[in-house]
Amino acid sequence: MKAIRYHQVGGPEVLRLEEVPEPVAGPGEVRIRVRAAGVNFADTERRRGLYDSKVPLPRILGSEAAGVVESVGAGVDASWVGRRVVALAKQSYAELVTAPEQELLALPERVSFEEAAGLLVQGLTAWHLVHTVGRVTERQSVLIHAAAGGVGLLAIQLAKAAGARVLGTVSTEAKARLARELGADEVLLYGEGDVAEQVRALTGGQGVELVLDSVGASTWKSSLEALAPFGHLVSYGSASGAPPPVDVEALYEKSLKVSAYWLHTRHPPALQRQARETLGRELAEGRLQVRAGLVLDLAEAAEAHRQLEGRGTAGKVVLRVP
Ligand SMILES: NC(=O)c1ccc[n+]([C@@H]2O[C@H](COP(=O)([O-])OP(=O)(O)OC[C@H]3O[C@@H](n4cnc5c(N)ncnc54)[C@H](OP(=O)(O)O)[C@@H]3O)[C@@H](O)[C@H]2O)c1
């Protein structure tokens, strides 16, 4: 089969379309013919050697796929064959991928493979940020950085559905329009004034109860300054570089809380199932939108990475597998 591999870490040019052996579904697994593979910011960090760097090379990238079940391994219900599914699945920048049966989410016809490929990594992250970690409730104010990104647009929708007032930050006016379209109440452009000051002005001087920060180095200071007393800053990424070490003394004045979220932490299985099934249902019934902002062919993975790490994308980046 064909897959996107890299043999050394580096720029997008290290990604190559190659002929590789087909994966085989082991016990408890299915093999999926991939129709769309999700591209995530972390894939660009893996490729650069900044994340998950102990995995041996050459390596096929990818962590989620939507497609059709082609075959099943030992112990798996054969009725999965032929069904449209999406799953968290490693090495998904490929024509075929394997995934555990218990990870599968069946897709109704009305959900496209492109939309589904944007649901799990970013959707589960957004869901746990809003519900499990952020515990967003009605009338709270939430500030979401990189609000027009894949996680950002989903987090906006989930926080709004929980009854919050949502503020976002983005780098361009086009991204601001998209964030507003998906429900953000206020969107600020970096570089147009002090973000924390603007947040305070928009919240009657109070600040927000929750900040979701995936940008790190360049947003950290304003994230802390934008919080209301007893506010909570959740760090879940470092697109601009790692944030500085937490200065606990500096948290006292407003009794602040700083925490982190990682999708690869071992989650209680029932909680993960609830999150996955809720996301699937919300998408299928039209209450949640996945915006595939950039859809390219598998062979164009390097260009997808270039645009994603160059801040040129809004919404989800997807590789279509012909
Ligand atoms: N903790 C977890 O388990 C977990 C899971 C999934 C994703 N993440 C993290 O969540 C973030 C969003 O992931 P995503 O896949 O949805 O990506 P994304 O938000 O679609 O793309 C990244 C966005 O980050 C913003 N950004 C700010 N400073 C940047 C910089 N210096 N370089 C590049 N981008 C910068 C850009 O938006 P603007 O142009 O608007 O600034 C860019 O579009 C990433 O940091 C990712 O690592 C974490």
Coordinates of C-alpha atoms and ligand atoms in Angstrom, one line a residue:
M1 CA 0.0 0.0 0.0
K2 CA 1.0 3.6 -0.2
A3 CA 1.7 5.7 2.9
I4 CA 3.4 8.9 4.0
R5 CA 6.7 8.1 5.8
Y6 CA 9.7 10.0 7.0
H7 CA 13.2 8.6 7.5
Q8 CA 14.7 11.6 9.4
V9 CA 13.2 14.5 11.3
G10 CA 13.1 17.8 9.6
G11 CA 10.9 20.2 7.5
P12 CA 7.8 19.1 5.6
E13 CA 10.1 17.9 2.7
V14 CA 11.1 14.8 4.7
L15 CA 7.5 13.4 4.2
R16 CA 7.5 10.9 1.3
L17 CA 4.8 8.9 -0.4
E18 CA 6.2 5.3 -0.3
E19 CA 5.2 1.7 -1.0
V20 CA 5.1 -0.1 2.4
P21 CA 3.8 -3.5 3.7
E22 CA 0.1 -3.7 4.4
P23 CA -0.9 -3.8 8.1
V24 CA -2.7 -6.9 9.3
A25 CA -5.6 -6.8 11.8
G26 CA -4.5 -8.6 15.0
P27 CA -6.8 -10.1 17.6
G28 CA -9.5 -7.6 18.6
E29 CA -8.6 -5.3 15.7
V30 CA -10.1 -4.4 12.3
R31 CA -8.4 -3.2 9.1
I32 CA -9.8 0.0 7.7
R33 CA -9.5 1.2 4.1
V34 CA -8.8 4.8 4.8
R35 CA -10.8 7.4 2.9
A36 CA -9.7 10.5 5.0
A37 CA -6.9 10.9 7.5
G38 CA -6.9 13.7 10.0
V39 CA -3.8 15.9 10.2
N40 CA -3.0 17.3 13.7
F41 CA -0.6 20.0 14.8
A42 CA 1.2 17.3 16.9
D43 CA 2.0 15.5 13.6
T44 CA 4.1 18.5 12.6
E45 CA 5.8 18.5 16.0
R46 CA 6.5 14.7 15.6
R47 CA 8.0 15.3 12.2
R48 CA 10.2 18.0 13.6
G49 CA 11.4 15.7 16.4
L50 CA 9.8 17.9 19.1
Y51 CA 7.3 15.3 20.3
D52 CA 7.2 11.5 20.7
S53 CA 10.8 11.5 19.5
K54 CA 11.7 8.0 20.8
V55 CA 9.6 6.2 18.1
P56 CA 12.0 4.5 15.7
L57 CA 12.3 5.8 12.1
P58 CA 11.1 5.4 9.3
R59 CA 7.7 6.1 10.6
I60 CA 4.2 6.5 9.1
L61 CA 2.5 9.6 10.6
G62 CA -1.1 9.9 11.6
S63 CA -3.4 9.2 14.6
E64 CA -7.0 9.1 13.2
A65 CA -8.8 7.8 10.2
A66 CA -12.2 7.5 8.6
G67 CA -13.0 4.8 6.1
V68 CA -14.6 1.5 5.5
V69 CA -13.8 -1.7 7.5
E70 CA -12.2 -4.2 5.1
S71 CA -11.5 -7.2 7.3
V72 CA -11.5 -8.2 11.0
G73 CA -9.0 -9.9 13.2
A74 CA -9.6 -12.9 15.6
G75 CA -12.5 -12.4 18.1
V76 CA -14.0 -9.4 16.2
D77 CA -17.7 -9.2 15.1
A78 CA -17.6 -9.9 11.4
S79 CA -20.6 -7.6 10.8
W80 CA -18.2 -4.6 11.0
V81 CA -16.9 -5.5 7.5
G82 CA -18.2 -3.0 5.0
R83 CA -19.3 -0.4 7.6
R84 CA -18.2 3.2 7.5
V85 CA -16.3 4.1 10.7
V86 CA -13.9 6.5 12.3
A87 CA -11.3 5.6 14.8
L88 CA -8.2 6.8 16.7
A89 CA -5.6 4.9 14.7
K90 CA -1.9 5.3 14.6
Q91 CA -0.1 5.4 11.2
S92 CA -3.2 6.7 9.4
Y93 CA -1.5 8.7 6.6
A94 CA -1.9 5.5 4.6
E95 CA -4.3 3.5 2.4
L96 CA -4.9 0.9 5.1
V97 CA -4.7 1.1 8.9
T98 CA -5.7 -1.1 11.8
A99 CA -7.6 -0.1 14.9
P100 CA -9.0 -1.8 18.0
E101 CA -12.7 -2.8 17.7
Q102 CA -13.6 -1.0 20.9
E103 CA -12.3 2.3 19.4
L104 CA -14.6 2.3 16.4
L105 CA -17.4 4.8 16.0
A106 CA -19.9 3.8 13.2
L107 CA -20.7 6.7 10.8
P108 CA -24.1 7.3 9.4
E109 CA -24.2 8.1 5.6
R110 CA -24.9 11.8 6.2
V111 CA -21.5 12.3 7.9
S112 CA -18.7 12.6 5.3
F113 CA -15.3 10.9 5.7
E114 CA -13.7 14.4 5.7
E115 CA -15.8 15.6 8.6
A116 CA -15.4 12.4 10.5
A117 CA -11.6 12.5 10.2
G118 CA -11.7 15.8 12.2
L119 CA -13.8 14.5 15.0
L120 CA -11.7 12.4 17.3
V121 CA -8.3 13.8 18.2
Q122 CA -9.5 17.4 18.2
G123 CA -13.0 16.6 19.4
L124 CA -12.0 14.5 22.3
T125 CA -9.4 17.1 23.3
A126 CA -12.0 19.9 23.1
W127 CA -14.6 17.7 25.0
H128 CA -12.2 16.9 27.9
L129 CA -11.0 20.5 28.0
V130 CA -14.5 21.9 28.3
H131 CA -16.1 19.1 30.5
T132 CA -13.5 16.9 32.2
V133 CA -10.9 19.5 33.1
G134 CA -12.5 22.9 32.6
R135 CA -15.9 21.8 34.0
V136 CA -17.6 24.7 32.1
T137 CA -21.0 25.7 33.4
E138 CA -23.6 28.2 32.4
R139 CA -22.8 31.9 32.5
Q140 CA -19.0 31.3 32.9
S141 CA -16.6 33.2 30.5
V142 CA -14.1 31.1 28.7
L143 CA -11.1 32.4 26.7
I144 CA -9.9 30.1 23.9
H145 CA -6.6 30.8 22.1
A146 CA -6.1 29.7 18.5
A147 CA -9.9 29.8 18.4
A148 CA -10.2 29.1 14.6
G149 CA -8.0 26.0 14.7
G150 CA -9.2 22.4 14.7
V151 CA -9.5 22.1 18.5
G152 CA -10.5 25.8 18.9
L153 CA -13.6 25.6 16.7
L154 CA -14.8 22.5 18.4
A155 CA -14.1 23.9 21.9
I156 CA -16.1 27.1 21.0
Q157 CA -19.1 25.0 20.1
L158 CA -18.9 22.7 23.2
A159 CA -18.4 25.6 25.6
K160 CA -21.3 27.5 24.0
A161 CA -23.5 24.4 24.3
A162 CA -22.5 24.2 28.0
G163 CA -23.9 27.8 28.3
A164 CA -20.7 29.8 28.5
R165 CA -19.8 33.1 27.0
V166 CA -16.9 32.4 24.7
L167 CA -14.0 34.8 23.9
G168 CA -11.3 33.7 21.4
T169 CA -8.0 34.9 20.0
V170 CA -6.9 34.4 16.4
S171 CA -4.2 35.9 14.0
T172 CA -6.4 37.1 11.1
E173 CA -9.7 38.7 10.4
A174 CA -10.8 35.7 8.3
K175 CA -10.2 33.4 11.2
A176 CA -12.1 35.8 13.5
R177 CA -15.1 35.6 11.1
L178 CA -15.0 31.8 11.2
A179 CA -14.7 31.7 15.0
R180 CA -17.7 34.0 15.3
E181 CA -19.7 32.0 12.8
L182 CA -19.2 28.9 15.0
G183 CA -20.4 30.7 18.1
A184 CA -17.7 32.8 19.6
D185 CA -19.2 35.9 21.3
E186 CA -16.0 38.0 21.1
V187 CA -12.9 37.4 19.0
L188 CA -9.6 39.3 19.5
L189 CA -6.8 39.6 17.1
Y190 CA -3.3 39.1 18.5
G191 CA -1.3 42.3 17.9
E192 CA -4.2 44.6 18.2
G193 CA -3.8 45.7 21.8
D194 CA -3.2 43.9 25.1
V195 CA -5.3 40.7 25.1
A196 CA -5.7 40.6 28.9
E197 CA -6.8 44.3 29.0
Q198 CA -9.3 43.7 26.3
V199 CA -10.6 40.6 28.0
R200 CA -11.1 42.5 31.3
A201 CA -12.9 45.3 29.4
L202 CA -15.2 42.8 27.8
T203 CA -16.0 41.1 31.2
G204 CA -16.8 44.2 33.3
G205 CA -13.3 44.3 34.7
Q206 CA -13.6 40.8 36.1
G207 CA -11.7 38.5 33.7
V208 CA -12.6 35.0 32.6
E209 CA -13.1 31.9 34.7
L210 CA -11.3 29.6 32.3
V211 CA -8.5 30.0 29.7
L212 CA -7.7 27.1 27.2
D213 CA -4.2 27.7 26.1
S214 CA -2.5 25.6 23.3
V215 CA -0.2 28.4 22.1
G216 CA 2.1 28.5 25.2
A217 CA 5.1 30.8 25.2
S218 CA 3.5 33.8 23.4
T219 CA 0.2 33.7 25.2
W220 CA 1.1 32.5 28.7
K221 CA 1.4 35.9 30.4
S222 CA -1.8 37.3 29.0
S223 CA -3.6 34.0 29.9
L224 CA -2.8 34.5 33.6
E225 CA -3.6 38.2 33.5
A226 CA -6.9 37.6 31.8
L227 CA -8.2 35.3 34.6
A228 CA -10.7 36.3 37.2
P229 CA -10.1 35.5 40.9
F230 CA -10.2 31.7 41.4
G231 CA -9.8 31.3 37.6
H232 CA -8.3 28.3 35.9
L233 CA -5.7 28.2 33.1
V234 CA -5.5 24.9 31.2
S235 CA -2.3 24.3 29.2
Y236 CA -2.7 21.7 26.4
G237 CA -0.2 22.7 23.8
S238 CA 2.8 24.9 22.9
A239 CA 2.4 25.9 19.2
S240 CA 4.6 29.0 19.8
G241 CA 7.1 27.2 22.2
A242 CA 6.9 25.9 25.7
P243 CA 5.4 28.1 28.4
P244 CA 7.6 29.3 31.2
P245 CA 7.7 27.2 34.5
V246 CA 4.7 27.9 36.7
D247 CA 5.6 30.5 39.4
V248 CA 3.3 29.4 42.2
E249 CA 3.9 32.6 44.2
A250 CA 2.4 34.5 41.3
L251 CA -0.9 32.5 41.6
Y252 CA -1.7 33.7 45.2
E253 CA -3.0 37.2 44.5
K254 CA -6.0 35.8 42.5
S255 CA -6.0 32.3 44.0
L256 CA -5.5 30.9 40.5
K257 CA -5.3 27.3 39.3
V258 CA -3.0 26.1 36.5
S259 CA -3.4 22.6 35.1
A260 CA -2.7 20.5 32.0
Y261 CA -4.5 18.2 29.7
W262 CA -3.2 15.4 27.4
L263 CA -5.3 13.1 25.2
H264 CA -2.8 10.3 25.7
T265 CA -3.3 10.2 29.5
R266 CA -5.1 6.9 30.4
H267 CA -8.7 8.0 30.6
P268 CA -11.4 6.0 32.4
P269 CA -12.8 3.8 29.5
A270 CA -16.4 4.7 30.3
L271 CA -15.6 8.4 30.2
Q272 CA -13.8 8.1 26.9
R273 CA -16.7 6.1 25.4
Q274 CA -19.2 8.7 26.6
A275 CA -17.1 11.5 25.1
R276 CA -16.7 9.6 21.8
E277 CA -20.4 8.6 21.5
T278 CA -21.6 12.1 22.4
L279 CA -19.4 13.7 19.8
G280 CA -20.5 11.2 17.2
R281 CA -24.2 11.8 18.0
E282 CA -23.8 15.6 18.0
L283 CA -22.0 15.6 14.6
A284 CA -24.6 13.2 13.1
E285 CA -27.5 15.3 14.3
G286 CA -26.0 18.5 13.1
R287 CA -25.5 20.2 16.6
L288 CA -21.7 20.0 16.2
Q289 CA -19.8 21.1 13.0
V290 CA -16.4 19.9 11.9
R291 CA -15.1 22.4 9.4
A292 CA -12.5 20.8 7.1
G293 CA -10.7 24.0 6.1
L294 CA -8.0 22.3 4.0
V295 CA -8.5 19.0 2.2
L296 CA -5.6 17.7 0.2
D297 CA -4.7 14.3 -1.3
L298 CA -2.5 11.9 0.7
A299 CA 0.4 12.6 -1.6
E300 CA 0.2 16.3 -0.6
A301 CA 0.9 15.7 3.1
A302 CA 4.0 17.9 3.1
E303 CA 1.9 20.8 1.8
A304 CA -0.7 20.2 4.5
H305 CA 2.1 20.4 7.1
R306 CA 3.5 23.5 5.6
Q307 CA 0.2 25.3 5.8
L308 CA -0.7 24.0 9.3
E309 CA 2.5 25.0 10.9
G310 CA 2.6 28.3 8.9
R311 CA -0.7 29.3 10.6
G312 CA -2.3 29.3 7.2
T313 CA -5.2 27.0 8.0
A314 CA -8.5 27.4 9.8
G315 CA -10.5 24.4 10.9
K316 CA -9.5 20.9 10.3
V317 CA -6.7 19.7 7.9
V318 CA -7.6 16.4 6.2
L319 CA -5.8 14.1 3.8
R320 CA -8.1 12.5 1.3
V321 CA -7.2 9.0 0.3
P322 CA -8.4 8.2 -3.2
Ligands
LIG1 N1 -2.9 18.1 24.9 C1 -3.5 17.4 23.9 O1 -3.8 16.2 24.1 C2 -3.7 17.9 22.6 C3 -4.5 17.3 21.6 C4 -4.7 17.9 20.4 C5 -4.1 19.1 20.1 N2 -3.3 19.7 21.0 C6 -2.7 21.0 20.7 O2 -3.7 21.9 20.5 C7 -3.3 22.8 19.5 C8 -4.2 22.9 18.4 O3 -4.1 21.7 17.6 P1 -4.8 21.6 16.2 O4 -4.3 20.3 15.6 O5 -6.2 21.9 16.4 O6 -4.1 22.8 15.4 P2 -4.7 24.2 14.9 O7 -5.3 24.9 16.1 O8 -5.6 23.9 13.8 O9 -3.4 24.9 14.4 C9 -2.5 25.5 15.2 C10 -2.9 27.0 15.4 O10 -2.1 27.5 16.5 C11 -2.0 28.9 16.3 N3 -0.6 29.4 16.6 C12 -0.3 30.3 17.5 N4 1.0 30.5 17.5 C13 1.5 29.7 16.6 C14 2.9 29.5 16.1 N5 3.9 30.2 16.6 N6 3.0 28.6 15.2 C15 2.0 27.9 14.7 N7 0.7 28.0 15.1 C16 0.5 29.0 16.0 C17 -2.4 29.3 14.9 O11 -3.7 29.9 14.9 P3 -3.6 31.6 14.7 O12 -3.1 31.8 13.4 O13 -5.1 32.0 14.9 O14 -2.7 32.1 15.8 C18 -2.6 27.9 14.2 O15 -3.6 27.9 13.2 C19 -1.8 22.5 19.2 O16 -1.0 23.2 20.0 C20 -1.8 21.0 19.5 O17 -0.5 20.6 19.8 C21 -3.1 19.1 22.2

